[in-house]
Coordinates of C-alpha atoms and ligand atoms in Angstrom, one line a residue:
M13 CA 0.0 0.0 0.0
R14 CA 1.4 3.4 -1.1
L15 CA 1.3 6.0 1.7
T16 CA 0.6 8.7 -0.8
A17 CA -2.7 6.9 -1.6
Y18 CA -3.5 6.2 2.0
L19 CA -4.9 8.2 4.9
I20 CA -2.6 8.4 7.9
P21 CA -2.9 11.9 9.4
T22 CA -0.1 11.7 11.9
L23 CA 0.2 14.4 14.6
R24 CA 3.5 15.9 15.9
E25 CA 2.0 17.1 19.2
D26 CA 0.3 15.2 22.0
P27 CA -3.4 15.8 21.7
A28 CA -4.8 17.5 24.9
E29 CA -7.8 15.1 25.0
A30 CA -5.7 12.0 25.6
E31 CA -5.1 10.8 29.1
V32 CA -3.4 7.4 28.5
I33 CA -0.6 6.4 26.2
S34 CA -2.7 4.1 23.9
H35 CA -5.2 6.9 23.3
R36 CA -2.5 9.5 22.7
L37 CA -0.6 7.2 20.3
M38 CA -3.7 6.1 18.4
L39 CA -4.6 9.7 17.8
R40 CA -1.1 10.7 16.9
A41 CA -0.6 7.7 14.5
G42 CA -3.8 8.7 12.8
M43 CA -5.7 5.5 13.8
I44 CA -8.8 7.0 15.4
R45 CA -10.6 10.3 15.7
R46 CA -13.1 11.3 18.4
V47 CA -16.6 12.1 17.2
A48 CA -18.2 12.7 20.7
A49 CA -17.4 11.5 24.2
G50 CA -16.8 7.7 24.1
I51 CA -17.6 7.6 20.3
Y52 CA -14.8 7.2 17.8
S53 CA -14.2 6.7 14.1
Y54 CA -11.6 4.2 13.1
L55 CA -9.4 5.5 10.2
P56 CA -7.9 2.9 7.8
L57 CA -4.8 2.2 9.9
G58 CA -6.8 1.7 13.1
Y59 CA -9.4 -0.4 11.4
R60 CA -6.7 -2.7 10.0
A61 CA -5.4 -3.4 13.6
L62 CA -8.9 -4.0 14.7
R63 CA -9.6 -6.4 11.8
K64 CA -6.4 -8.4 12.7
V65 CA -7.7 -8.9 16.3
E66 CA -11.1 -9.8 15.0
G67 CA -9.5 -12.3 12.6
I68 CA -7.6 -14.1 15.4
I69 CA -10.8 -14.2 17.5
R70 CA -12.8 -15.5 14.6
R71 CA -10.3 -18.2 13.7
E72 CA -10.1 -19.5 17.3
M73 CA -13.8 -19.3 18.0
D74 CA -14.5 -21.3 14.8
R75 CA -11.9 -23.8 15.8
A76 CA -13.5 -24.2 19.2
G77 CA -16.8 -25.2 17.4
A78 CA -18.6 -21.9 18.1
L79 CA -21.0 -20.7 15.4
E80 CA -20.9 -17.2 14.2
V81 CA -24.2 -15.3 14.0
F82 CA -25.1 -11.7 13.7
L83 CA -27.8 -10.4 16.1
P84 CA -29.5 -7.0 15.9
V85 CA -28.3 -4.0 17.7
L86 CA -31.8 -2.8 18.2
S87 CA -33.4 -4.7 21.0
P88 CA -37.1 -4.6 21.9
A89 CA -37.9 -3.7 25.5
E90 CA -40.2 -6.7 26.0
L91 CA -37.3 -9.1 26.0
W92 CA -35.5 -7.0 28.6
R93 CA -38.6 -6.9 30.7
E94 CA -38.8 -10.7 30.8
T95 CA -35.4 -10.8 32.6
R96 CA -36.2 -7.6 34.6
R97 CA -33.1 -6.0 33.1
W98 CA -35.0 -3.2 31.5
D99 CA -35.1 -1.6 35.0
A100 CA -32.1 -3.2 36.5
Y101 CA -29.6 -2.0 33.8
G102 CA -30.2 1.6 34.8
K103 CA -28.8 4.6 32.9
E104 CA -26.1 2.6 31.1
L105 CA -28.8 1.2 28.8
M106 CA -29.2 3.5 25.7
R107 CA -33.0 3.6 25.4
M108 CA -35.1 4.9 22.5
Q109 CA -38.6 4.7 21.1
D110 CA -39.7 4.0 17.5
R111 CA -42.3 6.0 15.7
H112 CA -45.1 4.1 17.3
G113 CA -43.8 4.9 20.8
R114 CA -42.5 1.3 21.4
D115 CA -39.5 1.0 23.7
F116 CA -36.2 -0.3 22.4
C117 CA -32.6 -0.2 23.5
L118 CA -29.3 -0.4 21.7
G119 CA -27.8 -3.7 22.9
P120 CA -25.1 -3.4 25.6
T121 CA -24.9 -7.2 25.6
H122 CA -27.1 -9.9 24.0
E123 CA -28.2 -12.5 26.6
E124 CA -31.9 -11.6 26.0
I125 CA -31.8 -11.7 22.2
V126 CA -29.8 -14.9 22.0
T127 CA -31.9 -16.7 24.6
D128 CA -35.0 -15.7 22.7
L129 CA -33.5 -17.2 19.6
V130 CA -32.5 -20.4 21.3
R131 CA -35.8 -20.9 23.1
R132 CA -37.6 -20.8 19.7
E133 CA -35.2 -23.0 17.8
V134 CA -33.9 -25.5 20.3
K135 CA -36.3 -28.1 21.6
S136 CA -34.4 -31.3 22.1
W137 CA -31.2 -32.5 23.9
R138 CA -30.0 -33.6 20.5
Q139 CA -29.5 -29.9 19.5
L140 CA -27.2 -29.3 22.5
P141 CA -24.5 -28.2 23.2
L142 CA -24.5 -25.0 21.2
N143 CA -22.2 -22.0 21.2
L144 CA -23.2 -18.9 19.3
Y145 CA -21.0 -15.9 18.9
Q146 CA -20.9 -12.6 17.1
I147 CA -18.5 -9.7 16.6
Q148 CA -20.5 -6.6 16.9
T149 CA -21.0 -3.0 18.1
K150 CA -22.2 -2.6 21.7
F151 CA -23.7 0.5 23.3
R152 CA -23.3 1.4 27.0
D153 CA -23.9 4.9 28.2
E154 CA -20.8 4.7 30.5
I155 CA -20.8 7.3 33.3
R156 CA -17.2 8.1 32.5
P157 CA -16.3 7.3 29.0
R158 CA -12.5 7.7 28.7
F159 CA -9.1 6.6 27.6
G160 CA -10.2 6.4 23.9
L161 CA -11.2 2.9 22.9
M162 CA -10.7 1.6 26.4
R163 CA -14.0 2.8 27.8
G164 CA -16.3 3.9 25.0
R165 CA -20.0 4.3 24.8
E166 CA -20.1 2.6 21.4
F167 CA -17.5 -0.2 21.2
G168 CA -16.7 -3.5 19.5
M169 CA -17.2 -6.8 21.3
K170 CA -17.0 -10.4 20.5
D171 CA -19.7 -12.0 22.6
A172 CA -20.5 -15.7 22.8
Y173 CA -23.2 -17.7 24.6
S174 CA -23.0 -21.4 25.3
F175 CA -26.1 -23.6 25.8
D176 CA -25.8 -26.9 27.5
R177 CA -27.9 -29.7 28.9
D178 CA -26.5 -29.7 32.4
E179 CA -23.9 -28.6 34.9
E180 CA -21.3 -31.0 33.5
G181 CA -21.9 -29.6 30.0
V182 CA -21.5 -26.0 30.9
Q183 CA -18.3 -26.7 32.8
K184 CA -16.9 -28.2 29.6
S185 CA -18.0 -25.3 27.5
Y186 CA -16.5 -22.9 30.0
A187 CA -13.2 -24.8 30.0
T188 CA -13.2 -24.7 26.2
M189 CA -13.8 -21.0 26.1
F190 CA -11.1 -20.5 28.8
E191 CA -8.6 -22.3 26.6
T192 CA -9.8 -20.5 23.5
Y193 CA -9.3 -17.1 25.2
T194 CA -5.9 -18.1 26.3
R195 CA -5.0 -18.9 22.7
I196 CA -6.5 -15.7 21.4
F197 CA -4.6 -13.4 23.7
E198 CA -1.4 -15.4 23.2
Q199 CA -1.8 -15.1 19.4
C200 CA -2.3 -11.4 19.8
G201 CA 1.1 -11.3 21.3
L202 CA -0.1 -10.0 24.6
N203 CA 1.3 -10.4 28.1
F204 CA -1.9 -11.3 30.0
K205 CA -3.2 -13.2 33.0
A206 CA -6.5 -15.0 33.6
V207 CA -7.7 -14.0 37.1
E208 CA -10.5 -15.2 39.3
A209 CA -13.2 -12.5 39.2
D210 CA -16.2 -11.6 41.3
S211 CA -19.3 -12.9 39.6
G212 CA -21.4 -10.1 41.1
P213 CA -25.1 -10.3 41.5
I214 CA -25.4 -13.3 39.2
G215 CA -23.6 -15.6 41.7
G216 CA -21.7 -18.8 41.2
S217 CA -18.0 -19.2 41.5
F218 CA -17.2 -19.4 37.8
S219 CA -15.9 -16.2 36.4
H220 CA -12.5 -15.3 35.1
E221 CA -11.3 -12.0 33.6
F222 CA -8.5 -11.9 31.1
M223 CA -6.2 -9.0 32.1
V224 CA -3.5 -7.4 30.0
L225 CA -0.9 -6.4 32.5
A226 CA -0.2 -2.6 32.2
E227 CA 0.5 0.1 34.7
T228 CA -2.4 2.2 33.4
G229 CA -4.9 -0.5 33.9
E230 CA -8.1 0.4 35.7
D231 CA -8.2 -2.9 37.6
L232 CA -6.1 -4.0 40.5
L233 CA -5.0 -7.6 40.7
L234 CA -3.3 -9.7 43.3
N235 CA -0.8 -12.1 41.8
C236 CA 1.2 -14.8 43.5
P237 CA 4.7 -15.2 42.2
G238 CA 4.9 -18.5 44.0
C239 CA 2.1 -20.6 42.5
G240 CA 0.5 -18.3 39.8
Y241 CA -2.7 -17.7 41.7
A242 CA -4.2 -14.5 40.5
A243 CA -7.4 -12.7 41.3
N244 CA -9.1 -9.4 40.8
L245 CA -8.7 -7.3 44.0
E246 CA -12.5 -7.5 44.4
K247 CA -12.3 -11.2 44.7
A248 CA -8.8 -12.0 46.0
E249 CA -8.7 -14.4 49.0
I250 CA -6.1 -14.4 51.7
A251 CA -4.6 -17.4 53.5
L252 CA -5.9 -17.9 57.0
P253 CA -3.4 -16.6 59.6
E254 CA -1.4 -19.1 61.5
E255 CA -1.6 -19.2 65.3
Q256 CA 1.3 -17.6 67.0
A257 CA 3.3 -19.8 69.4
G258 CA 3.7 -18.4 72.9
A259 CA 0.9 -15.9 72.7
E260 CA 0.6 -13.4 75.5
E261 CA -1.5 -14.1 78.6
H262 CA -4.9 -12.4 78.7
R263 CA -4.7 -9.3 80.7
P264 CA -7.6 -7.7 82.5
V265 CA -9.8 -5.3 80.4
E266 CA -9.3 -1.6 81.1
R267 CA -11.5 1.3 80.1
K268 CA -9.5 4.3 78.9
E269 CA -10.5 7.8 78.2
T270 CA -9.4 8.8 74.7
P271 CA -10.7 12.4 74.4
G272 CA -10.9 13.6 70.8
Q273 CA -9.1 10.5 69.4
R274 CA -11.2 9.1 66.6
T275 CA -9.1 7.6 63.8
V276 CA -7.1 4.4 64.1
E277 CA -3.9 6.4 63.9
E278 CA -5.0 8.8 66.6
V279 CA -6.2 6.2 69.0
S280 CA -3.1 3.9 68.6
A281 CA -0.7 6.8 69.0
F282 CA -2.6 8.0 72.1
L283 CA -2.6 4.5 73.7
E284 CA 0.9 3.8 72.5
C285 CA 0.1 0.6 70.6
G286 CA 0.4 -0.2 66.9
P287 CA -2.6 0.1 64.6
S288 CA -2.4 -3.7 64.2
Q289 CA -3.3 -4.0 67.9
L290 CA -6.5 -2.2 67.3
V291 CA -9.7 -4.0 66.2
K292 CA -12.1 -1.6 64.5
T293 CA -15.8 -2.3 64.5
L294 CA -17.6 -1.3 61.3
L295 CA -21.4 -1.2 61.3
Y296 CA -23.1 -2.1 58.1
E297 CA -26.7 -2.4 57.0
A298 CA -27.2 -5.5 54.9
D299 CA -30.8 -5.7 53.5
D300 CA -32.1 -3.8 56.6
T301 CA -30.2 -5.8 59.3
V302 CA -27.3 -4.4 61.1
V303 CA -24.0 -6.3 61.0
A304 CA -20.9 -5.5 62.9
V305 CA -17.7 -6.3 61.1
L306 CA -14.4 -6.6 63.0
L307 CA -11.3 -5.8 61.2
R308 CA -7.7 -5.2 62.2
G309 CA -7.0 -1.5 62.6
D310 CA -4.5 -1.3 59.8
H311 CA -6.7 -3.4 57.4
Q312 CA -9.4 -2.3 54.9
L313 CA -12.7 -3.9 54.3
N314 CA -13.5 -5.4 50.9
E315 CA -17.2 -4.6 50.6
T316 CA -17.7 -7.0 47.7
K317 CA -16.4 -10.0 49.7
L318 CA -18.6 -9.0 52.7
K319 CA -21.6 -8.7 50.4
N320 CA -21.0 -12.0 48.8
Y321 CA -20.4 -13.6 52.2
L322 CA -23.6 -12.3 53.6
G323 CA -25.5 -13.0 50.4
A324 CA -26.9 -9.5 50.7
G325 CA -28.8 -7.8 48.0
A326 CA -27.9 -4.3 49.2
L327 CA -25.1 -3.4 51.5
G328 CA -23.9 0.0 52.9
P329 CA -22.4 1.6 56.0
A330 CA -25.0 2.1 58.7
S331 CA -26.1 5.7 59.3
P332 CA -24.9 7.6 62.5
E333 CA -28.4 7.4 63.9
K334 CA -28.6 3.7 63.4
I335 CA -25.1 3.2 64.9
E336 CA -26.2 5.2 68.0
K337 CA -29.4 3.2 68.3
V338 CA -27.7 -0.2 68.0
T339 CA -24.5 0.4 70.0
G340 CA -25.6 3.2 72.4
G341 CA -22.5 5.2 71.4
P342 CA -21.5 7.6 68.6
T343 CA -19.9 6.7 65.3
G344 CA -16.2 6.1 65.7
F345 CA -16.4 4.5 69.1
S346 CA -18.2 1.2 68.4
G347 CA -16.9 -2.0 69.8
P348 CA -18.0 -5.7 70.1
V349 CA -18.1 -5.9 73.9
G350 CA -21.7 -5.8 75.1
L351 CA -23.1 -5.6 71.6
D352 CA -25.9 -8.0 72.4
G353 CA -28.2 -9.2 69.7
V354 CA -26.0 -7.9 66.8
R355 CA -24.5 -10.3 64.3
I356 CA -20.7 -10.0 64.6
V357 CA -18.7 -11.0 61.5
A358 CA -15.0 -11.1 62.5
D359 CA -12.4 -11.0 59.8
E360 CA -10.1 -14.1 59.8
Q361 CA -7.1 -12.0 60.2
V362 CA -8.1 -11.0 63.8
R363 CA -8.7 -14.5 64.9
H364 CA -5.4 -14.9 66.9
L365 CA -5.2 -11.4 68.3
V366 CA -5.0 -11.1 72.1
N367 CA -5.2 -8.1 74.4
F368 CA -6.4 -5.8 71.6
V369 CA -8.1 -2.3 71.7
T370 CA -11.7 -1.7 70.7
G371 CA -14.2 1.1 71.0
A372 CA -16.3 1.1 74.1
N373 CA -19.6 2.1 72.6
A374 CA -19.3 5.4 74.5
A375 CA -17.9 8.8 73.4
D376 CA -14.2 9.3 73.8
T377 CA -13.7 5.9 75.4
H378 CA -11.9 2.7 74.4
L379 CA -11.3 -0.7 75.9
V380 CA -7.8 -2.1 76.2
N381 CA -6.9 -5.8 76.6
V382 CA -10.0 -7.1 75.0
N383 CA -10.1 -10.8 74.2
F384 CA -12.3 -13.2 72.2
G385 CA -14.3 -15.7 74.2
R386 CA -13.7 -14.0 77.6
D387 CA -15.1 -10.6 76.7
F388 CA -17.4 -11.4 73.7
A389 CA -18.0 -14.0 71.1
A390 CA -17.8 -13.4 67.4
S391 CA -20.9 -14.8 65.7
E392 CA -18.8 -16.0 62.8
W393 CA -15.4 -15.7 61.0
A394 CA -15.0 -14.7 57.4
D395 CA -12.4 -13.5 54.9
V396 CA -13.5 -9.9 54.3
K397 CA -10.2 -8.0 54.3
A398 CA -9.2 -6.2 51.1
A399 CA -6.2 -8.1 49.9
D400 CA -3.0 -6.1 49.6
A401 CA 0.6 -6.5 48.4
G402 CA 2.4 -8.8 50.9
D403 CA -0.7 -10.8 52.0
P404 CA -0.2 -14.5 52.0
C405 CA -1.5 -16.4 48.9
P406 CA -4.5 -18.6 49.7
R407 CA -3.0 -21.5 47.8
C408 CA 0.7 -21.5 48.8
R409 CA 1.1 -18.7 51.4
A410 CA 3.8 -16.8 49.4
A411 CA 3.6 -13.1 49.6
M412 CA 1.3 -11.8 46.8
E413 CA 2.0 -8.7 44.7
K414 CA -0.4 -6.1 43.5
V415 CA -0.4 -5.3 39.8
R416 CA -2.6 -3.3 37.4
G417 CA -4.4 -4.8 34.5
I418 CA -6.8 -4.0 31.7
E419 CA -9.8 -6.3 31.4
V420 CA -9.9 -7.4 27.8
G421 CA -12.1 -10.5 28.2
H422 CA -14.5 -12.0 30.7
V423 CA -15.8 -15.6 30.8
F424 CA -18.8 -16.3 32.9
K425 CA -20.9 -19.3 33.9
L426 CA -24.5 -18.1 33.9
G427 CA -26.4 -21.2 34.9
T428 CA -30.1 -21.0 34.3
K429 CA -30.6 -17.3 35.2
Y430 CA -31.7 -16.3 31.7
S431 CA -33.1 -19.6 30.5
D432 CA -35.4 -19.7 33.6
A433 CA -36.5 -16.1 33.2
M434 CA -37.2 -16.6 29.5
G435 CA -38.4 -20.2 29.4
A436 CA -35.5 -21.6 27.4
R437 CA -36.1 -25.3 27.9
Y438 CA -35.4 -28.6 26.1
L439 CA -36.6 -32.2 26.4
D440 CA -34.0 -34.7 27.6
E441 CA -33.6 -38.3 26.6
N442 CA -36.6 -39.2 28.9
S443 CA -38.8 -36.5 27.4
E444 CA -38.4 -34.5 30.6
E445 CA -38.4 -30.8 30.3
K446 CA -35.2 -29.1 31.6
S447 CA -33.8 -25.6 31.7
I448 CA -30.9 -25.0 29.3
V449 CA -27.6 -24.2 31.2
M450 CA -25.8 -21.1 29.9
G451 CA -22.4 -19.5 29.8
C452 CA -21.4 -16.1 28.3
Y453 CA -18.0 -15.0 27.1
G454 CA -16.9 -11.5 26.0
I455 CA -13.9 -9.9 24.5
G456 CA -13.6 -6.1 23.9
T457 CA -12.0 -5.9 20.4
G458 CA -11.2 -2.1 20.5
R459 CA -10.0 -2.4 24.1
T460 CA -7.7 -5.2 23.1
V461 CA -6.1 -3.0 20.4
A462 CA -5.7 -0.2 22.9
A463 CA -4.3 -2.6 25.6
A464 CA -1.8 -4.0 23.1
I465 CA -0.4 -0.4 22.6
E466 CA -0.5 0.3 26.3
Q467 CA 1.8 -2.7 26.7
N468 CA 3.9 -2.2 23.6
H469 CA 5.3 1.2 23.0
D470 CA 8.3 3.4 23.7
G471 CA 9.1 7.1 23.6
D472 CA 8.9 7.2 19.8
G473 CA 5.6 5.4 19.4
I474 CA 3.8 2.1 19.0
I475 CA 5.6 -1.2 18.8
W476 CA 3.1 -3.6 17.3
P477 CA 3.2 -7.3 18.1
V478 CA 3.5 -8.9 14.7
P479 CA 0.1 -10.7 14.6
I480 CA -1.9 -7.6 15.1
A481 CA 0.3 -5.0 13.3
P482 CA -1.8 -3.1 10.8
F483 CA 1.1 -3.5 8.5
E484 CA 4.0 -5.8 9.3
V485 CA 6.6 -3.8 7.3
V486 CA 7.0 -0.2 6.5
L487 CA 9.2 0.5 3.5
L488 CA 10.9 3.9 3.3
T489 CA 12.2 5.1 0.0
L490 CA 14.6 7.8 0.9
N491 CA 14.5 10.0 -2.2
V492 CA 11.4 9.4 -4.3
R493 CA 12.8 11.6 -7.1
E494 CA 15.4 9.0 -7.9
Q495 CA 13.7 6.7 -10.4
V496 CA 16.0 3.7 -9.6
L497 CA 15.1 3.9 -5.9
M498 CA 11.4 3.9 -6.8
E499 CA 11.7 1.0 -9.1
A500 CA 13.7 -1.1 -6.6
S501 CA 11.1 -0.2 -3.9
E502 CA 8.1 -1.1 -6.1
K503 CA 9.8 -4.4 -6.9
L504 CA 10.3 -5.2 -3.2
V505 CA 6.7 -4.3 -2.4
G506 CA 5.6 -6.8 -5.0
E507 CA 7.9 -9.5 -3.7
L508 CA 6.7 -8.9 -0.1
E509 CA 3.1 -9.0 -1.1
D510 CA 3.7 -12.2 -3.0
R511 CA 4.9 -13.7 0.3
G512 CA 1.7 -12.5 2.0
V513 CA 3.5 -9.8 4.0
D514 CA 1.5 -6.6 4.7
V515 CA 3.6 -3.7 3.6
L516 CA 3.1 0.0 3.9
W517 CA 5.3 1.9 1.4
D518 CA 6.2 5.4 2.4
D519 CA 6.6 6.9 -1.1
R520 CA 6.0 10.5 0.1
D521 CA 8.3 13.3 -1.1
E522 CA 9.3 14.1 2.4
R523 CA 12.6 14.5 4.3
P524 CA 14.1 11.2 5.6
G525 CA 13.7 12.6 9.2
V526 CA 10.0 13.0 8.8
K527 CA 9.7 9.5 7.4
F528 CA 11.7 7.9 10.2
K529 CA 9.7 9.7 12.8
D530 CA 6.4 8.6 11.3
A531 CA 7.6 5.0 10.9
D532 CA 8.5 4.8 14.6
L533 CA 5.2 6.4 15.6
I534 CA 3.1 4.0 13.5
G535 CA 5.2 1.1 14.9
C536 CA 5.4 -1.6 12.1
P537 CA 7.5 -4.4 13.5
V538 CA 10.1 -4.2 10.6
R539 CA 11.3 -1.2 8.8
V540 CA 13.1 -1.4 5.5
V541 CA 15.0 1.5 3.9
I542 CA 16.0 1.8 0.3
G543 CA 18.3 4.6 -0.6
G544 CA 21.5 6.2 0.6
K545 CA 24.9 4.5 1.0
S546 CA 23.5 1.0 1.4
Y547 CA 21.7 1.2 -1.9
K548 CA 24.9 2.1 -3.6
R549 CA 26.3 -1.2 -2.2
G550 CA 23.2 -2.9 -3.7
E551 CA 21.6 -3.5 -0.4
G552 CA 18.6 -2.5 1.6
E553 CA 18.6 -1.8 5.4
I554 CA 16.4 -3.7 7.8
R555 CA 15.6 -2.5 11.3
I556 CA 13.5 -4.2 14.0
R557 CA 11.2 -1.7 15.7
R558 CA 11.3 -3.3 19.1
T559 CA 15.0 -3.9 19.6
G560 CA 16.4 -1.3 17.2
E561 CA 18.6 -4.1 15.8
Q562 CA 19.8 -3.2 12.3
S563 CA 21.1 -5.3 9.4
A564 CA 21.5 -5.1 5.7
A565 CA 20.7 -7.5 2.9
P566 CA 21.3 -7.6 -0.9
L567 CA 18.2 -6.2 -2.7
G568 CA 17.4 -9.6 -4.2
Q569 CA 17.3 -11.3 -0.8
L570 CA 15.5 -8.5 1.1
A571 CA 12.0 -10.0 0.9
A572 CA 13.1 -13.5 2.0
R573 CA 15.1 -12.0 4.9
V574 CA 12.2 -9.8 6.0
E575 CA 9.8 -12.7 5.9
D576 CA 12.2 -14.8 8.0
L577 CA 12.5 -12.0 10.6
L578 CA 8.8 -11.6 10.9
G579 CA 8.5 -15.3 11.8
Q580 CA 11.2 -14.9 14.5
I581 CA 10.2 -11.6 16.3
Q582 CA 7.3 -11.0 18.6
Ligands
ATP3 P1 -15.7 -3.0 32.8 O1 -15.7 -3.6 34.2 O2 -14.4 -2.6 32.3 O3 -16.8 -2.0 32.7 P2 -17.6 -5.1 32.1 O4 -17.4 -6.1 33.2 O5 -18.7 -4.2 32.1 O6 -16.2 -4.3 31.9 P3 -18.3 -7.1 30.2 O7 -19.8 -6.8 30.3 O8 -17.8 -8.4 30.8 O9 -17.5 -5.9 30.7 O10 -17.9 -7.0 28.6 C1 -17.0 -7.9 28.0 C2 -15.8 -7.1 27.5 O11 -16.2 -6.0 26.7 C3 -14.9 -6.6 28.6 O12 -14.0 -7.5 29.1 C4 -14.2 -5.4 27.9 O13 -13.1 -5.9 27.2 C5 -15.2 -4.9 26.9 N1 -15.8 -3.7 27.3 C6 -16.8 -3.5 28.3 N2 -17.2 -2.3 28.4 C7 -16.4 -1.6 27.5 C8 -16.4 -0.2 27.1 N3 -17.2 0.7 27.7 N4 -15.5 0.2 26.1 C9 -14.8 -0.8 25.5 N5 -14.8 -2.1 25.8 C10 -15.6 -2.5 26.8
MG4 MG1 -18.8 -2.2 32.5

């Protein structure tokens, strides 16, 4: 492809609108342009990268036996009312009415549409299992669209839905999709990790997110360098603490005045103990019942873990009035001693503490040397601490590390949530009617392109992994006014294309400096230069974008050498 016949409006300056590197580089490399908040046009170069990602996804999904379909974007409200998501989805759902005043939405995901299709077409166990997928545009009115393609309001997604006869079947489908996703992201040349994820209100323990590791990621992950356990922070478990040998004797409880000392830091400084010797008592309201949560002073609560543990629909901190009513003391001085009739959930990490400090359920007062059993009983123990760097891995006890990631894919075992709500049933071998068991699987296509750049760039621009590079090779002709150089270049383009290599030919009448800069910005894995001293020697110059490694090859061998190189580099 000749650059003079192409549209790559590169920018010298960093656009003010861009907050993250991928967004900045995609704008500067002329790949995308913003139309409105969270809405982008792909220019030819950007669209080529997207198409490469889509191609890898399509190949692997087909190989896994999934069937490609194309479902409508416009989705009638009746289907969403059947699953109660018309109300539950809230403001993120883009709603509209047709000329007859009938409600529709622009699909943010397609469980309703696909389940409706399957309930009409699938009647017998002989038709199962089935996995239907599509690559299509989704609409979500995100509260904070940002970072270019990362969080758009209109964005590309590959979504797949599996339909199985039973639990065993869905586990198999899930495992197949898990492996397929692993292959897809490997083939995109990405450094990623599959992490255990919170399955949210849908429940069940089967949910993994595929995270591209990058400092700018919006998600926090806990990763165990020992055994490879990895989980989203929302979900990450922590190993149970080990009992300390030779623990202190229980000392008598003392009541201490702590005037004006409210925070953990203030109280522990005032009482001259470490924050880890303090047990804070947080009062929460879970579906209208008050629960007291005990947590070590220097630890933070993970509300998602608590919510899942309690199986609560709604969870939030209790109001000051409620706290006063339940504990008899003001906010900030709650404690478990004498808290009769209240469910006390103690975090596992405080199980072996002795002689600790708690609030006394009275203003400006704390209790010192409090102990479990003697002074109060926890109703139950649960892992509700927000995992942090250094916490012991739940599998192998090695210290976990905290890293950032970008969620590019999500696999999910749905069970019968949608099939029950919409009546998607089949007849088994004994002519008994059963609910179809479902799974769903998403990959953000645009977000994957952006994540690839987030992970692969340097100060000069993008460094494309070969499999998703919009062009694998950029060919620079140094002086386009020299006919011989143009002829040699054209010949090379033909030879590369014959070998199936995507090549962008910079045939612009520009200074070499401009061409080199644009080539680095656009980030094709291999750059070839024709012109200058090497040409006089009958050679062309080859440079690998990622390593900067340079070599030369006789003109007649250039195409073969470049093809070889592309097979070797990442
Ligand atoms: P997030 O937590 O980032 O909002 P999600 O859990 O809402 O993601 P899913 O519903 O699981 O996302 O969608 C499947 C995939 O679609 C995600 O893994 C992500 O790659 C992509 N995706 C989701 N929302 C957006 C968006 N607003 N812009 C671009 N891609 C998105
Ligand atoms: Mg979302």
